[in-house]
mmCIF file with all atom_site columns, C-alpha atoms in Angstrom:
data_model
loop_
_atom_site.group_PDB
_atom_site.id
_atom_site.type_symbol
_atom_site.label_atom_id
_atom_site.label_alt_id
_atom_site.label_comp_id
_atom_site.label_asym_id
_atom_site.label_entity_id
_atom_site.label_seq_id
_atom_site.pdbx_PDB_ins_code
_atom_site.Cartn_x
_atom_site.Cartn_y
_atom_site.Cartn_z
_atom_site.occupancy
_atom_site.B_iso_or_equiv
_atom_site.pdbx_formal_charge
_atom_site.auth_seq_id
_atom_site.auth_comp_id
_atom_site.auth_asym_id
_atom_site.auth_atom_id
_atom_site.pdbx_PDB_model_num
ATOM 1   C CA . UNK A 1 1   ? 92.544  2.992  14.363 1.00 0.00 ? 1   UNK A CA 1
ATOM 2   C CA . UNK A 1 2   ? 96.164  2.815  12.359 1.00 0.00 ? 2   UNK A CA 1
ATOM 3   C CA . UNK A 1 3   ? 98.781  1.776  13.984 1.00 0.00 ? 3   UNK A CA 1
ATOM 4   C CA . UNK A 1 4   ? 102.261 2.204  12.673 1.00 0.00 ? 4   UNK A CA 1
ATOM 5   C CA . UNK A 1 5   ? 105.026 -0.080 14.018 1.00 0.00 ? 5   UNK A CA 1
ATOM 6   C CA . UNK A 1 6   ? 108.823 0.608  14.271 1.00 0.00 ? 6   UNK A CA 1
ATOM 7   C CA . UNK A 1 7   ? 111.898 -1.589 14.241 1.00 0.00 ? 7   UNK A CA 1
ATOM 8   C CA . UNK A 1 8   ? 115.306 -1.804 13.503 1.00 0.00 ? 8   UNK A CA 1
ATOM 9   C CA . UNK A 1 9   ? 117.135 0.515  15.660 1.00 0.00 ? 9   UNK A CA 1
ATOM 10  C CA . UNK A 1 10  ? 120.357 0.031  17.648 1.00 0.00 ? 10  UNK A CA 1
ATOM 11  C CA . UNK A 1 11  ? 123.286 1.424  18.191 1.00 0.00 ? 11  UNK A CA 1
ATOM 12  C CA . UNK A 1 12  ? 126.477 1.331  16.142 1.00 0.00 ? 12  UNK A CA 1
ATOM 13  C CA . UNK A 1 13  ? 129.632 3.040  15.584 1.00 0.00 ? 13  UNK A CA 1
ATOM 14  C CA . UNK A 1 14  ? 130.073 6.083  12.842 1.00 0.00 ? 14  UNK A CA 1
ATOM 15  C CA . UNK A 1 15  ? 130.271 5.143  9.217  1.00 0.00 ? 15  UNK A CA 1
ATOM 16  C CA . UNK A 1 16  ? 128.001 2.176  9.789  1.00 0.00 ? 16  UNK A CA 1
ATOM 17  C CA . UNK A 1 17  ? 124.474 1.814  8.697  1.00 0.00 ? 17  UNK A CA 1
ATOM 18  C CA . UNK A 1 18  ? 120.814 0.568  10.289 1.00 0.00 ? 18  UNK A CA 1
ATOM 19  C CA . UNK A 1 19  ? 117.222 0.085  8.558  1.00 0.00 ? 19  UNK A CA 1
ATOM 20  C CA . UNK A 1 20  ? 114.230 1.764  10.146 1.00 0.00 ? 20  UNK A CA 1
ATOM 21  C CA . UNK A 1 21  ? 111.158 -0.540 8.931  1.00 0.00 ? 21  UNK A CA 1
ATOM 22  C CA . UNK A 1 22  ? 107.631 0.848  9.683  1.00 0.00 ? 22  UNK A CA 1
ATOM 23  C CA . UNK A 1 23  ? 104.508 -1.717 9.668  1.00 0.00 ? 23  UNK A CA 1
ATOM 24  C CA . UNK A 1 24  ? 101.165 0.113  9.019  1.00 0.00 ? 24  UNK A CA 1
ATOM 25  C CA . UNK A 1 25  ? 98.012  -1.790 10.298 1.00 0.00 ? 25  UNK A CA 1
ATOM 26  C CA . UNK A 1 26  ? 95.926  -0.864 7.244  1.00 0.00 ? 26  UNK A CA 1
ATOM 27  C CA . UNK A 1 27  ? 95.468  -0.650 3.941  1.00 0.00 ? 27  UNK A CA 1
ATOM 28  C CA . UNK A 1 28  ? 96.801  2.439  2.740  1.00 0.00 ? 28  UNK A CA 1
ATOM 29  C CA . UNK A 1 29  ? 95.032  4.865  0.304  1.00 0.00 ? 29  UNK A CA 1
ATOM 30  C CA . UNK A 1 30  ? 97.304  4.756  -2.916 1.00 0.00 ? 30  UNK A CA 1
ATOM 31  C CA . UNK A 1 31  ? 97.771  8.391  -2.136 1.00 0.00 ? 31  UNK A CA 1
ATOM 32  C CA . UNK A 1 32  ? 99.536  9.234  1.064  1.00 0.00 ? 32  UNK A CA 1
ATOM 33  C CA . UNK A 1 33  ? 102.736 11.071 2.445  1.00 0.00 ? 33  UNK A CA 1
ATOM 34  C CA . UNK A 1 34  ? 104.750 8.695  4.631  1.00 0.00 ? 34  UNK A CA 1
ATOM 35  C CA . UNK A 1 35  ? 107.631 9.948  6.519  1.00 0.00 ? 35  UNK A CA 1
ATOM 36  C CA . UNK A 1 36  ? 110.519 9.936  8.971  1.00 0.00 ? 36  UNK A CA 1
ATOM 37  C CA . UNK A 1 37  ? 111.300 12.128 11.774 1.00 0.00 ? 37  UNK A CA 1
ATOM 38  C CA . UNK A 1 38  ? 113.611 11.652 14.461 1.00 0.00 ? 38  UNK A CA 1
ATOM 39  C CA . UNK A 1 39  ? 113.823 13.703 17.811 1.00 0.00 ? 39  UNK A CA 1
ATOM 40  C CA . UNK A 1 40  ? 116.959 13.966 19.999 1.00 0.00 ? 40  UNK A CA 1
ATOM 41  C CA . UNK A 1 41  ? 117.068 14.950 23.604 1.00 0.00 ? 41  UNK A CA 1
ATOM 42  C CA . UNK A 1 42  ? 116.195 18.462 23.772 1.00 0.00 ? 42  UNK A CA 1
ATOM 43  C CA . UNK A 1 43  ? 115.639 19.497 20.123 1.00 0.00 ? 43  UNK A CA 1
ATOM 44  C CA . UNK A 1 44  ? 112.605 19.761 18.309 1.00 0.00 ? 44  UNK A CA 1
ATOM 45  C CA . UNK A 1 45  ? 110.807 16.618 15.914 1.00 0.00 ? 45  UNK A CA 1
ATOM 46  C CA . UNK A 1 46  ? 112.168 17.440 12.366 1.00 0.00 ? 46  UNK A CA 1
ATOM 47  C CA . UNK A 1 47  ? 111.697 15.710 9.466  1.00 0.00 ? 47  UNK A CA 1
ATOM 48  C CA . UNK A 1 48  ? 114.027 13.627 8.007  1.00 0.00 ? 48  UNK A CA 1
ATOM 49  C CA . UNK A 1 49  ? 112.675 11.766 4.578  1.00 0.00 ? 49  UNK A CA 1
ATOM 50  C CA . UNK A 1 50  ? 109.356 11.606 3.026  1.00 0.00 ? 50  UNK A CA 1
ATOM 51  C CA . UNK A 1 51  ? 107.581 9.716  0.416  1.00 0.00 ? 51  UNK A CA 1
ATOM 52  C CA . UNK A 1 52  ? 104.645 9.977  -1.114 1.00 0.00 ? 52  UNK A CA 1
ATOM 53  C CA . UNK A 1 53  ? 103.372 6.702  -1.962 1.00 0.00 ? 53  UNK A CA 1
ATOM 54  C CA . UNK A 1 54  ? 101.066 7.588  -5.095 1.00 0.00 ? 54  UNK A CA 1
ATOM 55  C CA . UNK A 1 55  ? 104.022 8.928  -7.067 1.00 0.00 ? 55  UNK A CA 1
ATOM 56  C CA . UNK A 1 56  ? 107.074 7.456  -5.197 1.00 0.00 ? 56  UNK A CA 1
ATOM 57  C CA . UNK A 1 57  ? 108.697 10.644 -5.008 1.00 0.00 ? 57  UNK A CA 1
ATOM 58  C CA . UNK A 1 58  ? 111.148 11.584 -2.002 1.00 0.00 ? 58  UNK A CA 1
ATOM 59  C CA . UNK A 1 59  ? 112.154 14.640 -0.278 1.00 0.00 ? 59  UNK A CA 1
ATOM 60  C CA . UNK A 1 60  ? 115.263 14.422 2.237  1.00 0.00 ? 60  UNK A CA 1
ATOM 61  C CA . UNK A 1 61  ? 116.587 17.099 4.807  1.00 0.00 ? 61  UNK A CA 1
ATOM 62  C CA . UNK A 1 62  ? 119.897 18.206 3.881  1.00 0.00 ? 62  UNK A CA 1
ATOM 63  C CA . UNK A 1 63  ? 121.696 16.536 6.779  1.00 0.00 ? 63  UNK A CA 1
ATOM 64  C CA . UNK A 1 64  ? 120.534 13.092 5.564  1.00 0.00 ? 64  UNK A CA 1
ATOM 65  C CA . UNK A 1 65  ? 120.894 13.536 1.760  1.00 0.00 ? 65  UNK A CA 1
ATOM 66  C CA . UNK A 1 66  ? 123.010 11.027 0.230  1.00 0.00 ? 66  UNK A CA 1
ATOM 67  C CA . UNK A 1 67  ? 123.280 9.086  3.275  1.00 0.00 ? 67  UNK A CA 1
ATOM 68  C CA . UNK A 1 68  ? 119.502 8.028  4.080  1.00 0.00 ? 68  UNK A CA 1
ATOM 69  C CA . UNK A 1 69  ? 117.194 6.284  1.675  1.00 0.00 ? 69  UNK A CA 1
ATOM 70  C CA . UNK A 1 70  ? 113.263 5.968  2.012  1.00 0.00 ? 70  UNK A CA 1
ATOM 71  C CA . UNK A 1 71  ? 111.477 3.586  0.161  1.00 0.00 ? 71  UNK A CA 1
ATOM 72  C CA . UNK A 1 72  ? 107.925 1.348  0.471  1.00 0.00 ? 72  UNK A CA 1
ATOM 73  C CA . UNK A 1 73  ? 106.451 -2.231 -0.297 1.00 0.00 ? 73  UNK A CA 1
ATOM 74  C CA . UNK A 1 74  ? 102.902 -1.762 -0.879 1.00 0.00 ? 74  UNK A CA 1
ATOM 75  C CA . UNK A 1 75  ? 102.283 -5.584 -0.894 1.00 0.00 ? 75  UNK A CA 1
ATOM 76  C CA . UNK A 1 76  ? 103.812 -5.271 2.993  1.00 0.00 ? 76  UNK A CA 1
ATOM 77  C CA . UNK A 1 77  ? 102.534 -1.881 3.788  1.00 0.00 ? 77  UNK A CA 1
ATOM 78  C CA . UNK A 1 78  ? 105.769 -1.421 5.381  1.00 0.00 ? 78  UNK A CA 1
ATOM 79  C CA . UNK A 1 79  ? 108.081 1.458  4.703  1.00 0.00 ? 79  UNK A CA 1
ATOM 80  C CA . UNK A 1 80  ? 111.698 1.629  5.201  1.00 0.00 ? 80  UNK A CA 1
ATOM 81  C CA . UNK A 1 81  ? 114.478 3.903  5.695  1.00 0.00 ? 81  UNK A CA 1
ATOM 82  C CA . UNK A 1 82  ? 118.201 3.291  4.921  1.00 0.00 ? 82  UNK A CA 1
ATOM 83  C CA . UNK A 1 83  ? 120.660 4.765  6.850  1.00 0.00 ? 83  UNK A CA 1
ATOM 84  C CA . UNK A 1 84  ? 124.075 4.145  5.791  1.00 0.00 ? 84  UNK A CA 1
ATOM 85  C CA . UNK A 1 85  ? 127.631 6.649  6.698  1.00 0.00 ? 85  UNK A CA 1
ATOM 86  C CA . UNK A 1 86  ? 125.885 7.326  9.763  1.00 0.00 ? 86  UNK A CA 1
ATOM 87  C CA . UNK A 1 87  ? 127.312 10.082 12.312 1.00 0.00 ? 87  UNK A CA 1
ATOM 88  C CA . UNK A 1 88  ? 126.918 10.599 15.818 1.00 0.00 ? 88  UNK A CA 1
ATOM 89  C CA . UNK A 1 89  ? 124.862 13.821 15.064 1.00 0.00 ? 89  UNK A CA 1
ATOM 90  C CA . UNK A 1 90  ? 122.032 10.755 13.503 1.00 0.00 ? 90  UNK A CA 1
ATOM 91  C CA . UNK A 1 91  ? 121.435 9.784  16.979 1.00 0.00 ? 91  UNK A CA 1
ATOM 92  C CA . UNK A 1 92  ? 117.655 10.498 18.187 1.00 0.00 ? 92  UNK A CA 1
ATOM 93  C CA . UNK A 1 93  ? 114.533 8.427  18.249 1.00 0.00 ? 93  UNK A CA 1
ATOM 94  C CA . UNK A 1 94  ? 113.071 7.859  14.682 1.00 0.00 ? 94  UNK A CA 1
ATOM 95  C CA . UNK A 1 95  ? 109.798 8.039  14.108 1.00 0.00 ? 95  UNK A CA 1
ATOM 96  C CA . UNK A 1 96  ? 107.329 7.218  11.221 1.00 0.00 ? 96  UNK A CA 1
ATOM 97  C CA . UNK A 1 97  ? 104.416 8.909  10.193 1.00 0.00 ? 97  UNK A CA 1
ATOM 98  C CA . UNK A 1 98  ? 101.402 8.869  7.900  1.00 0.00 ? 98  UNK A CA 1
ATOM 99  C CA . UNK A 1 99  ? 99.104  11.937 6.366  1.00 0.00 ? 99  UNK A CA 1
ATOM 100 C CA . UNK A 1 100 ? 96.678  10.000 4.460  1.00 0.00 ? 100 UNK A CA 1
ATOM 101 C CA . UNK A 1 101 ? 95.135  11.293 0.956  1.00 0.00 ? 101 UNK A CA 1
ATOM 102 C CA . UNK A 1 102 ? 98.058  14.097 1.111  1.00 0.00 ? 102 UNK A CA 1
ATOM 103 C CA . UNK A 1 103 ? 100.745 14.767 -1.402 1.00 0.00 ? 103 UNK A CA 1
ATOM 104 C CA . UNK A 1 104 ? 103.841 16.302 0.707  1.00 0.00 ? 104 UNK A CA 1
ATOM 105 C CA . UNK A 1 105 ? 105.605 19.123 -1.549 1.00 0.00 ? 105 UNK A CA 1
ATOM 106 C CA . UNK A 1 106 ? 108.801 18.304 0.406  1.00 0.00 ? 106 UNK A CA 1
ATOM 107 C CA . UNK A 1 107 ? 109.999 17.385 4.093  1.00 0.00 ? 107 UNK A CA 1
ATOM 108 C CA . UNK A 1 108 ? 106.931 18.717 5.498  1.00 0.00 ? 108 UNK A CA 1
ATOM 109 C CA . UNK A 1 109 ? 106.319 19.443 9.389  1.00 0.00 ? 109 UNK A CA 1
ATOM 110 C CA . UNK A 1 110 ? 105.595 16.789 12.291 1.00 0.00 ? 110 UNK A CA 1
ATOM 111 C CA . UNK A 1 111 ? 102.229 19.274 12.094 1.00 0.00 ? 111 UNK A CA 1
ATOM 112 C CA . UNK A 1 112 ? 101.091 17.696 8.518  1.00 0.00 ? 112 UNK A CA 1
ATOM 113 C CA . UNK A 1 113 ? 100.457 13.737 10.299 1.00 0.00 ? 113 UNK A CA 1
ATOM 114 C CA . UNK A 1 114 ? 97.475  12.926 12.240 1.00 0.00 ? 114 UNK A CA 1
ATOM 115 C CA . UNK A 1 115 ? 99.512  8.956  13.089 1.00 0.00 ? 115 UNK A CA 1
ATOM 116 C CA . UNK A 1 116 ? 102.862 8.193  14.278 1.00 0.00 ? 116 UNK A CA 1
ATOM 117 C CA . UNK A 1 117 ? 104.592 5.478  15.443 1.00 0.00 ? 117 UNK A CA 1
ATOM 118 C CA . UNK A 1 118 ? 105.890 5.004  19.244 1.00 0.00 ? 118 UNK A CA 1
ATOM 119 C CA . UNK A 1 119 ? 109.464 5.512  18.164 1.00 0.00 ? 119 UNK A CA 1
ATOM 120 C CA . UNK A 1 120 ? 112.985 3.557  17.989 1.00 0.00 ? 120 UNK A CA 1
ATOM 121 C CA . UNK A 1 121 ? 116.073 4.686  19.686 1.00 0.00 ? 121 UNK A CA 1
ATOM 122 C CA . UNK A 1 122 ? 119.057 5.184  17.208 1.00 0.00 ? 122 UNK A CA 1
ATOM 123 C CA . UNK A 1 123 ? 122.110 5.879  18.919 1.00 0.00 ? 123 UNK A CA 1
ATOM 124 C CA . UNK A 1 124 ? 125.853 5.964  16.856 1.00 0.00 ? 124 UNK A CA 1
ATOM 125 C CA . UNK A 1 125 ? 129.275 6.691  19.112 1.00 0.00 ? 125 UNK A CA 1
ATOM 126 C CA . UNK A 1 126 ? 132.309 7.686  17.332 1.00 0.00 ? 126 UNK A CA 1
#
């Protein structure tokens, strides 16, 4: 069974900056969509970045573009997410998340991964 591994968050104050890392337990496929979601008490999962590992293309929501960057090392099977400028409004649990042999056409629903992580608590104050 995969098991994908979170670490890195904390808390810090607005206008500072974290990185998410995300272990997977297997080899991946060449061809998969990796993401981030986060969840914050009483709002729905969204989707934050994705990446689709064949291709290395990205997708970002809106409220993260400019400020978050995802990115992968294949020899590590670890993928990462760079938060910097970060706003109270960031803070939520992150989660990562894998749809193996699936190209995402953008930030795709929590509905599109079959394995997630357990989550990591990001919280920024102002």
């Amino acid at each position: 069974q995969v098991q994908l591994v979170e670490s890195g968050g904390g808390s810090v104050q607005a206008g500072g900056s974290l990185r998410l890392s995300c272990v997977v337990s297997k080899y991946t496929y060449g061809s998969d969509c990796m993401a981030w979601f986060r969840q914050a008490p009483g709002k729905e999962r969204e989707g934050v970045a994705v990446l689709n590992t064949g291709d290395a293309s990205t997708y970002y929501a809106d409220s993260v573009k400019g400020r978050f960057t995802i990115s992968q090392d294949n020899a590590k099977n670890t993928l990462f997410l760079q938060m910097n400028s970060l706003k109270p409004e960031d803070t939520a649990v992150y989660y990562c998340a894998a749809a193996f042999r699936t190209l995402c056409a953008g930030v795709v629903g929590a509905r599109s991964f079959g394995s997630w992580g357990q989550g990591t608590q990001v919280t920024v104050s102002s």
